[in-house]
Amino acid sequence: MHFGSRLRDLLSPARRRWLQGGAVLAGAALTGGCGAPPPPLRIGAHVWLGYELLYLARARGLVPASQLRLVELPTATASLRALAAGTVEGAGLTLDEVLSARARGLMLRVVAVIDVSHGADALLAAPDVASLAALRGRRIGVEQSATGALMLDAALQQAGLRPADVRQVPLAFDEHAEALRRGRVDAVVTFDPVRAQLVADGARVLFTSAQVPGLVVDVLAVRPEVTAAQADHLRAVVAGLLQARQAWLQDSRGSAAEMAPRLRLPPAAVEAAFGQLQLPDLAANRAWLTGQPPQLLVTARRLEAVMQRAALLPPAAASLDDQGAESPLADPRYLPQA
């Protein structure tokens, strides 16, 4: 999801120095001083299926209110701005958004993998576009993000088309539905809940993330200083997230009814949409975060290459392999022990 120049402005050299120099002060502030317990961990989340597990964890009392405060934000851009400003300590983000933030000086760490898209991201077209090949010369709406670039690139490759064969139209996520409905574009790369809404309207599914498994990944990412200041809170949030996954598996109908209002989907559509996601359990999270190398790092390197080709990273940004062991991308310390 695109945040481009606004995050670059926030992370100017002076801003980056502030972030680095202010980490100790921020950590001290989080502890509250004088032996007082640290305040709740503030986690930003915009509307997305996987992030609903955080709201489910809160609603079911799986994480005490003293340890978690969910901050509802309209977009990933807003989450990244809040992270950069220090008004939240963590957020639900896609892996490419984490890489973009790190490339601009905000060294976020991934403490859990929330979901892996297996069909929830898709290239949808108007009913008169019969196939991928029929996209030649057509207008395709797409966010300026690695996820959008990756999905479009993979779809075009399958169709034997080049980027120059189509007309790319930059669109923010909240513009996707109306742009396709009003004919401003002939197709759009989007994700749930908009994917489900447009399919219900009759849009044609031409390509989905199920055809590029393991590449569209949503994670819980935190500012680096949080891991010391609010470690117990963070462990509770990660444990609650995994417990919410189990609650979903045990009662998907009841869980879907709780999620439906925020997603603006009927409960049955929420259940169907979750069928397009893989929800990693504790063992899978360990593989993502602790493998040799971590699966997260393998996927991130592939995404980084896509982002570099699409000019979605600053030209002079340090690569993942050059960012240093002191700023690891994956941080498994907050996963439950058993």
mmCIF file of C-alpha atoms in Angstrom, residues 19 155 259 263:
data_model
loop_
_atom_site.group_PDB
_atom_site.id
_atom_site.type_symbol
_atom_site.label_atom_id
_atom_site.label_comp_id
_atom_site.label_asym_id
_atom_site.label_seq_id
_atom_site.Cartn_x
_atom_site.Cartn_y
_atom_site.Cartn_z
ATOM 1 C CA LEU A 19 14.337 8.322 15.601
ATOM 2 C CA ALA A 155 -0.426 -11.820 -13.994
ATOM 3 C CA MET A 259 -16.068 -9.107 12.182
ATOM 4 C CA LEU A 263 -15.414 -5.342 7.104
#
